[in-house]
Short mmCIF file of C-alpha atoms and ligand atoms in Angstrom, two decimals:
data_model
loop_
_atom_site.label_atom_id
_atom_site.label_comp_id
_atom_site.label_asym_id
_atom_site.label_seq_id
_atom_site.Cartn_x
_atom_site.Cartn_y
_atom_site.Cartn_z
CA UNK A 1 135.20 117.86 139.66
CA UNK A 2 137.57 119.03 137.29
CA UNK A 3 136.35 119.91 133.74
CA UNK A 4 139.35 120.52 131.06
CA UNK A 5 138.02 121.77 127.63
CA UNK A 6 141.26 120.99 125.27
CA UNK A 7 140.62 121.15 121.61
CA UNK A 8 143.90 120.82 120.63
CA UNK A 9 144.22 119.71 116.97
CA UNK A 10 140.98 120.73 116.16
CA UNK A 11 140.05 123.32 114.14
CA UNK A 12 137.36 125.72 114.41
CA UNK A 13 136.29 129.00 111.61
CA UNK A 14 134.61 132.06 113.19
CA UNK A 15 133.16 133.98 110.79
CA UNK A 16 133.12 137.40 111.44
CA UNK A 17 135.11 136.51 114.31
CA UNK A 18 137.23 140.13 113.76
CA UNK A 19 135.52 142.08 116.29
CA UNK A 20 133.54 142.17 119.54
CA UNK A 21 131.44 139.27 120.59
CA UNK A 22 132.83 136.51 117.43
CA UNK A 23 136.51 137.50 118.55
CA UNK A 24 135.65 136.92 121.93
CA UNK A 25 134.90 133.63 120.67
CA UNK A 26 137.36 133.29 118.47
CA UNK A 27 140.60 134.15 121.33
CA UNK A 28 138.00 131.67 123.80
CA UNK A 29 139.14 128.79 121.35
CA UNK A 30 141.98 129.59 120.84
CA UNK A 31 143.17 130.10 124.35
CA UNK A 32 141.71 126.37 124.55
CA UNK A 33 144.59 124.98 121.86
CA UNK A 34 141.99 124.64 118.71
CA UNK A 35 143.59 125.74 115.11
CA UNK A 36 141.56 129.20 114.47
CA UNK A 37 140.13 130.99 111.59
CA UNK A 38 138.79 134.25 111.23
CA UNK A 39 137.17 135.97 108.83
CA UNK A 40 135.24 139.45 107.48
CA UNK A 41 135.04 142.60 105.01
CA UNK A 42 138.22 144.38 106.37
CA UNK A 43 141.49 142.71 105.84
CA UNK A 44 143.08 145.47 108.81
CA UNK A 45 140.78 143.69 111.34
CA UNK A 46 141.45 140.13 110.15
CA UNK A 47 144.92 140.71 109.93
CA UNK A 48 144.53 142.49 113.64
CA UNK A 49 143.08 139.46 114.90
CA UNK A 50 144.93 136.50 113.32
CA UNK A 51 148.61 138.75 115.20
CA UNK A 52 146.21 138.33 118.34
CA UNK A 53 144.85 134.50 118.01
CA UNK A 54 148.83 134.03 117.33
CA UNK A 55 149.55 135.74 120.49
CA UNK A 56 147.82 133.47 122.51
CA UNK A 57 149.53 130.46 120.91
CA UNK A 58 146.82 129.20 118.24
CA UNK A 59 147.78 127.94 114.85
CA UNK A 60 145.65 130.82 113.13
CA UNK A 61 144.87 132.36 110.01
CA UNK A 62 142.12 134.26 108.23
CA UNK A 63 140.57 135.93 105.22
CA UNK A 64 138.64 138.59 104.01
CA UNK A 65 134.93 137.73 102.56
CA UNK A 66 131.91 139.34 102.48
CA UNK A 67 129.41 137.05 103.67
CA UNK A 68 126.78 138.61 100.66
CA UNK A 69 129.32 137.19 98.47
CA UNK A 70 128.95 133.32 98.18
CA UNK A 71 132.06 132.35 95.80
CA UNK A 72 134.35 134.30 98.17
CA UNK A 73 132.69 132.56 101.29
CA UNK A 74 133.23 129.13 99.45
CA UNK A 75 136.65 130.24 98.43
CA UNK A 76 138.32 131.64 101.68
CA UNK A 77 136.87 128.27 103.59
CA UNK A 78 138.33 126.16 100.48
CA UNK A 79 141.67 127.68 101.77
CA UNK A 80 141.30 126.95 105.46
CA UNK A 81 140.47 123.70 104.47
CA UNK A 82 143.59 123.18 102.77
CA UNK A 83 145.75 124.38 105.37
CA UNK A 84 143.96 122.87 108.73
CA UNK A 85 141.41 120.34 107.38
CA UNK A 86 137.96 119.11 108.08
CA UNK A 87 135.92 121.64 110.57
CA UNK A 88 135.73 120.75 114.11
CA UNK A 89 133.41 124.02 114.86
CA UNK A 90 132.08 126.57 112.54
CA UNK A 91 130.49 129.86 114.05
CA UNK A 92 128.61 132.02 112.08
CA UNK A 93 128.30 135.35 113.55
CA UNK A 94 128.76 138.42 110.81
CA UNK A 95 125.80 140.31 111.09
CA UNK A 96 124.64 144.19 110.32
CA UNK A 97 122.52 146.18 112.63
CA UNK A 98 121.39 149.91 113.02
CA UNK A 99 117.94 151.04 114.82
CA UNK A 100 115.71 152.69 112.74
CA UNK A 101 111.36 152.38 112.78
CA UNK A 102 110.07 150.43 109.72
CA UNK A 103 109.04 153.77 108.84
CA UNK A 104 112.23 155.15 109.04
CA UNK A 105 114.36 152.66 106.76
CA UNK A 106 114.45 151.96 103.17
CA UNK A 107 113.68 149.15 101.39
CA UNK A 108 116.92 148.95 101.22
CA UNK A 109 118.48 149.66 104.30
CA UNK A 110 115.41 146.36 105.75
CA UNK A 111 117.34 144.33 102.54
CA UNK A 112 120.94 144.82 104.07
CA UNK A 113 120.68 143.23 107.32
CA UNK A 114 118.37 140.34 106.18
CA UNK A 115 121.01 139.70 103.00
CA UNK A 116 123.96 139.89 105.80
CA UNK A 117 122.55 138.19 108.88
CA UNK A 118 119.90 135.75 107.13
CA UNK A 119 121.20 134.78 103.49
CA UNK A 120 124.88 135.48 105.40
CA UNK A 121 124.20 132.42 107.07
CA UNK A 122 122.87 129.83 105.06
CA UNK A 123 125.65 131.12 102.71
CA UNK A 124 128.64 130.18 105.08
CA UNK A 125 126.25 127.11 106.42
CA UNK A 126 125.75 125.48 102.96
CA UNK A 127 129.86 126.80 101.85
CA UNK A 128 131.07 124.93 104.86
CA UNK A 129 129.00 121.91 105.00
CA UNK A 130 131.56 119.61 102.34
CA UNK A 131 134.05 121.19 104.79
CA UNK A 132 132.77 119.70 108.38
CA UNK A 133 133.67 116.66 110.15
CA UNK A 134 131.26 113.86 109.78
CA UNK A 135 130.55 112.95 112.38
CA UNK A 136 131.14 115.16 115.31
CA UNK A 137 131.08 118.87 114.09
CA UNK A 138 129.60 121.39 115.71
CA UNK A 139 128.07 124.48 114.08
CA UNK A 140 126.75 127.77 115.92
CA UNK A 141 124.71 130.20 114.81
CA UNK A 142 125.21 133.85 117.06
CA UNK A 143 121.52 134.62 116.54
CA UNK A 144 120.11 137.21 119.25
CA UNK A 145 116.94 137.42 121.13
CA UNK A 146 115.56 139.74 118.50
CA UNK A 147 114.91 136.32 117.12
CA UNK A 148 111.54 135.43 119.02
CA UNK A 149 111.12 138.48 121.24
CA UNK A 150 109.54 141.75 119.01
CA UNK A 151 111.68 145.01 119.64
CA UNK A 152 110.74 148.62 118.23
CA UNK A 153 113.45 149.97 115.53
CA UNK A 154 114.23 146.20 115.06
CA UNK A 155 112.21 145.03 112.78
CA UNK A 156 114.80 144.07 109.92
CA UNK A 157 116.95 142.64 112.81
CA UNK A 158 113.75 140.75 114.27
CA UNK A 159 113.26 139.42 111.12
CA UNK A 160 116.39 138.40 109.78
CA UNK A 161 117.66 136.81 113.17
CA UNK A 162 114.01 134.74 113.68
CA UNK A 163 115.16 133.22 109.95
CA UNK A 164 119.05 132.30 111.12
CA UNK A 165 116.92 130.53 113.98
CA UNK A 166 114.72 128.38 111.73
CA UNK A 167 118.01 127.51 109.68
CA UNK A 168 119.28 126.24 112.67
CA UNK A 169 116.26 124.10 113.98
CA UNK A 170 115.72 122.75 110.04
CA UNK A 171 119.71 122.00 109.62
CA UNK A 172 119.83 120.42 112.55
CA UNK A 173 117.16 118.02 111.25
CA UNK A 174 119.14 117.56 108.26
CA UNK A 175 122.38 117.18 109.47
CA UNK A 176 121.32 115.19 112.58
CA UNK A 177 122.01 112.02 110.68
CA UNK A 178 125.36 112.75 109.74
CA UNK A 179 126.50 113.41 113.17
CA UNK A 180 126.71 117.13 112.73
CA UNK A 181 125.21 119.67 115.13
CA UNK A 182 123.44 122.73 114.94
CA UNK A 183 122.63 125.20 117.56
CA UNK A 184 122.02 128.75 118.10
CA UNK A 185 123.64 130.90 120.70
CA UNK A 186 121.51 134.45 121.35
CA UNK A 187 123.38 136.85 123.51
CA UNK A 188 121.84 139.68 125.90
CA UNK A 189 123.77 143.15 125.64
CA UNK A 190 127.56 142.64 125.66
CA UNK A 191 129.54 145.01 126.68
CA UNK A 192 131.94 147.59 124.40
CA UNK A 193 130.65 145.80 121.45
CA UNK A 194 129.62 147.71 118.00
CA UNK A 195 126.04 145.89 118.77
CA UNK A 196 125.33 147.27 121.82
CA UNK A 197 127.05 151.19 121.38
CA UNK A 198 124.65 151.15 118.23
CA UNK A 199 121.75 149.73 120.47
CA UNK A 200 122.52 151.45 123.53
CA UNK A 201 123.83 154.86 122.81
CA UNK A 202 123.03 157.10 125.87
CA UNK A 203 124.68 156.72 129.12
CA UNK A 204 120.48 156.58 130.02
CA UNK A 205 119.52 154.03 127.52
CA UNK A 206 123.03 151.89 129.06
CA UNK A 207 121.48 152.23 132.08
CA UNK A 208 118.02 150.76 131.30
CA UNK A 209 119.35 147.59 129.51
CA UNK A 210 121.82 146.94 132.53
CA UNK A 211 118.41 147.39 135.23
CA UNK A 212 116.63 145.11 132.66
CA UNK A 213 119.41 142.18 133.07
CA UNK A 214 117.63 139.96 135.67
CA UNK A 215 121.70 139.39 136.62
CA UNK A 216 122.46 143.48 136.54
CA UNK A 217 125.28 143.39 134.47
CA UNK A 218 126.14 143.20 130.73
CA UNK A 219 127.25 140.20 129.63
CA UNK A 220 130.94 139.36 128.23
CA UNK A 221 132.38 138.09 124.97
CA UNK A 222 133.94 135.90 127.13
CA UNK A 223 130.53 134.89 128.81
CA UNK A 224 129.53 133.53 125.22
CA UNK A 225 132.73 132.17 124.68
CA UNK A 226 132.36 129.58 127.28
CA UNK A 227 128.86 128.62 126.08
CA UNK A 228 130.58 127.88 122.46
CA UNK A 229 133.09 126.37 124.06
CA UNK A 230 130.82 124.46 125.85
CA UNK A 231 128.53 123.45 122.82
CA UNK A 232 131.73 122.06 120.44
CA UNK A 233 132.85 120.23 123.31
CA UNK A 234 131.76 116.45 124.01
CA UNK A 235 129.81 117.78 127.10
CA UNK A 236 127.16 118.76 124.34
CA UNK A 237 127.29 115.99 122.66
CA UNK A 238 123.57 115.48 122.65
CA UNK A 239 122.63 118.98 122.54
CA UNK A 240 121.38 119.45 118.74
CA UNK A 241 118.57 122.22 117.41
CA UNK A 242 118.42 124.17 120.87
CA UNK A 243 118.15 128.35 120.81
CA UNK A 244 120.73 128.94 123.64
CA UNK A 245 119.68 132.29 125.30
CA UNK A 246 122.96 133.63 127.18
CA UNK A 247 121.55 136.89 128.61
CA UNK A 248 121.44 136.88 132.16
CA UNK A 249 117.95 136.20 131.90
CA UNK A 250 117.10 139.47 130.30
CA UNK A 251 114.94 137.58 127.36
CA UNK A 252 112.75 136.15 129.96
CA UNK A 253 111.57 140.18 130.85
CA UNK A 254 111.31 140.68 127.00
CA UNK A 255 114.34 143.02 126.78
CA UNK A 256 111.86 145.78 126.98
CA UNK A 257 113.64 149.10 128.87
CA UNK A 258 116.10 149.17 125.87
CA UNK A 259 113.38 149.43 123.50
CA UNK A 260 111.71 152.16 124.97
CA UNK A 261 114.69 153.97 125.64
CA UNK A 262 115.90 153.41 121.84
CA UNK A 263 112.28 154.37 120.79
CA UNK A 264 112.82 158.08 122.31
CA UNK A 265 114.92 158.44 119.98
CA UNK A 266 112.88 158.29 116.94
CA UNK A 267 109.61 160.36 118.63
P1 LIG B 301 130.67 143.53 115.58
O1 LIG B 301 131.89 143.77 116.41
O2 LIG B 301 130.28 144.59 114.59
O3 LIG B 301 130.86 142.13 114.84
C1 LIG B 301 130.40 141.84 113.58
C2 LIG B 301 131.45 141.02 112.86
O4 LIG B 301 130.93 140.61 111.60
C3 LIG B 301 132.72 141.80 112.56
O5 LIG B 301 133.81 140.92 112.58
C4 LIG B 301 132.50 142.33 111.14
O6 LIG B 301 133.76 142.58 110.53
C5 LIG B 301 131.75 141.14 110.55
N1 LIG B 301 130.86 141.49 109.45
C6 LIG B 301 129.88 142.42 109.42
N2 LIG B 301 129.28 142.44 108.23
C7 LIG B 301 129.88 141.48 107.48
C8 LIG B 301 129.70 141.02 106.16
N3 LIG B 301 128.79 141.54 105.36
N4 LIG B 301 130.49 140.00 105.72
C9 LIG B 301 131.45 139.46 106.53
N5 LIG B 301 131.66 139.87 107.78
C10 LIG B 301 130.89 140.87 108.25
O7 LIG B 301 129.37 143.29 116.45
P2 LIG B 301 128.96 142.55 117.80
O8 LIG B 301 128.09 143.50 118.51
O9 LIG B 301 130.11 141.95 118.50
O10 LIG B 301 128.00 141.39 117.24
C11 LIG B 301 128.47 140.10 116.93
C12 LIG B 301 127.33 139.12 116.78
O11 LIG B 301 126.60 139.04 118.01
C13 LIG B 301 126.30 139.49 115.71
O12 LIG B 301 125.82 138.30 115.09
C14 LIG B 301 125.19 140.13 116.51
O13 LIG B 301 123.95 140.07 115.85
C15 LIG B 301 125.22 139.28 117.77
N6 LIG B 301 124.65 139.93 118.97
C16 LIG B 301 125.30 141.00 119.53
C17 LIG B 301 124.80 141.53 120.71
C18 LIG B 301 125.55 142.65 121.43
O14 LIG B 301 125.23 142.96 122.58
N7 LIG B 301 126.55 143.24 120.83
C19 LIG B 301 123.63 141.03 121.29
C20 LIG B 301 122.97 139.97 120.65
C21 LIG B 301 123.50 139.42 119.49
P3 LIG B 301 133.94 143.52 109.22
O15 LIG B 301 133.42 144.85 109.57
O16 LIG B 301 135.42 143.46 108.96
O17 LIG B 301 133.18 142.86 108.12
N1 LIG B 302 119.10 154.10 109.53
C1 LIG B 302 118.38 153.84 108.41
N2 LIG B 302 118.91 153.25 107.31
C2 LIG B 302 120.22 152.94 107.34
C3 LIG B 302 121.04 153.18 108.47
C4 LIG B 302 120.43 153.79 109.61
N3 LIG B 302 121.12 154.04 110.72
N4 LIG B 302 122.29 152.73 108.20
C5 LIG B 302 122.26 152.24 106.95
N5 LIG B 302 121.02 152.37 106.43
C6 LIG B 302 120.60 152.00 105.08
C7 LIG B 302 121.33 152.83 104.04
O1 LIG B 302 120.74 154.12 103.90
C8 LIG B 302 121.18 151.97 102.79
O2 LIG B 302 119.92 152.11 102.21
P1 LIG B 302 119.72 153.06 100.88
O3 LIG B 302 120.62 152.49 99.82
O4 LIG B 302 118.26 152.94 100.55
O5 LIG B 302 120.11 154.45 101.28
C9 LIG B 302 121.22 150.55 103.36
O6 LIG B 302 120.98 150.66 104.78
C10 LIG B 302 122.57 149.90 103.17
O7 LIG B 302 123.56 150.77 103.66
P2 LIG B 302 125.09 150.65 103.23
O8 LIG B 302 125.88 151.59 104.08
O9 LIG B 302 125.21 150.76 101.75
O10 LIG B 302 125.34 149.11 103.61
P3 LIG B 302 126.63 148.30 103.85
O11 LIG B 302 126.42 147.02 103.21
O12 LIG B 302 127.87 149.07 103.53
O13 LIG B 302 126.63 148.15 105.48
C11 LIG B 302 125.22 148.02 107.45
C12 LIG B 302 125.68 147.35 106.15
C13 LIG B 302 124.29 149.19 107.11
C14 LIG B 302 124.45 146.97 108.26
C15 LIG B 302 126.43 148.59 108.27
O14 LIG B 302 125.95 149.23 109.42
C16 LIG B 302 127.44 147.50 108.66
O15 LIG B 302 128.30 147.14 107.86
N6 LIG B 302 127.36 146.96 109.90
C17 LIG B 302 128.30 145.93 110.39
C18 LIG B 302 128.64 146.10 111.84
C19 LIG B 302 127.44 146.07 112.75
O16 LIG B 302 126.34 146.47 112.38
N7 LIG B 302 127.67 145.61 113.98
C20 LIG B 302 126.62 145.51 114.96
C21 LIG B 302 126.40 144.13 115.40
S1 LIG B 302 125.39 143.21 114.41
#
């Protein structure tokens, strides 16, 4: 059976899609003919990126937001509106992490991730929303299993990521009518990303998370890639509200040798 994933003329906005895992996802589009835009903090990296989606033959463009920032979320996807119309796909994948023990952080330093990852979210969800196709838009959250599974020196992740879950399951409710869906895609350790060299610092600790993949491997950008491919695609179409684990099974162990390892750290 042959499958062919073409989104040409579509367009699809990856936010924070400069850098590891939302690039991935970002080149997996367009490599797949969609119109693609990027965009975070550093204008080198979305400049970097929009030479690469280019490269690979997409329509592409970007801008530079910080996803704290609400009127220059709302602004920068005003201008990709302009120039390439209603959404086809929005992924919303900026996000902030660091271990550190709840001890261990400030008030502060808790306030940054959840302000990034959680109000990041709903910002770019609610900016976009006059933006998406109705019906037929997809939107995907890049949550993490930090979401529902409890991890030491994670707490703020934990936290914020189990909120960008519950936006997902509640906009899905509300957007259901108007033929827009939401999901959430939560990856296991990918590898050469910021997220897991922050996570996974020690050739030991790299070592613990890979024996802890039920698979034995660390999982790709492209490997989430094809799952967001998969979800904007028609083959989803009735695939609305789900938390889409792609981790090799490691979530179903409880991601738990990483942990410990990490915890050494902080004894
Ligand atoms: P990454 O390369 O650091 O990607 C983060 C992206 O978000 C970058 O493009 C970054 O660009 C942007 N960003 C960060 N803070 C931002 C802000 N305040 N406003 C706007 N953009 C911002 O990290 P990654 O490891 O690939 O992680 C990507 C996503 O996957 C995250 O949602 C993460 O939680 C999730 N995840 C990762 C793993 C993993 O194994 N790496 C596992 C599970 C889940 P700028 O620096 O230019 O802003
Ligand atoms: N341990 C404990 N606290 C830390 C920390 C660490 N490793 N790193 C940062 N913090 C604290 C800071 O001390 C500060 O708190 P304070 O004001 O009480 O001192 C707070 O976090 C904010 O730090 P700041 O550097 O001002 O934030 P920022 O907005 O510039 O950056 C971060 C946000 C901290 C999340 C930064 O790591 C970042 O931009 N990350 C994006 C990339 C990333 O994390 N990728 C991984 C995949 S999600």
């Amino acid at each position: 059976m042959a499958i062919t994933l073409d989104f040409s003329g579509q367009t699809v906005v990856v936010i924070g899609g400069t850098s590891g895992i939302n690039r991935g996802v970002a080149e997996s589009f367009a490599q797949h003919g969609a119109k693609v835009a990027v965009a975070s903090r550093s204008k080198d990296k979305v400049n970097d990126t929009v030479a690469k989606l280019k490269e690979l033959g997409a329509d592409a463009m970007g801008f530079c937001a910080d996803v704290r920032d609400v009127e220059a979320v709302k602004a920068g996807l005003k201008q990709v509106h302009d120039a390439f119309g209603d959404f086809d796909c929005l992924v919303s994948g900026a996000a902030g992490n660091f271990p550190a023990m709840a001890n261990g952080m400030s008030p502060n330093g808790f306030k940054a991730v959840v302000d990034i990852d959680l109000m990041g979210t709903f910002h770019v969800m609610q900016s976009a929303f006059p933006f998406l196709k109705q019906p037929g838009a997809s939107v995907i959250n890049i949550s993490a299993p930090q979401a529902f599974l409890p991890m030491m020196a994670q707490s703020h992740v934990c936290a914020a990521k189990a909120g960008v879950d519950m936006i997902t399951r509640c906009l899905s409710l509300e957007w259901g009518p108007l033929g827009i869906r939401v999901n959430s895609v939560c990856p296991g350790p990918i590898d050469k990303t910021e997220g897991m060299s922050r996570l996974a610092p020690t050739p030991e600790i790299r070592q613990r998370t890979i024996d802890s993949v039920p698979l034995k491997r660390f999982g790709l950008p492209e490997d989430i890639g094809n799952v967001c491919l998969f979800l904007a695609s028609p083959l989803a179409s009735y695939v609305s509200g789900t938390i889409f684990p792609v981790d090799g099974a490691w979530s179903q162990g409880g991601c738990g040798d990483m942990q410990v390892g990490l915890a050494k750290f902080f004894e």
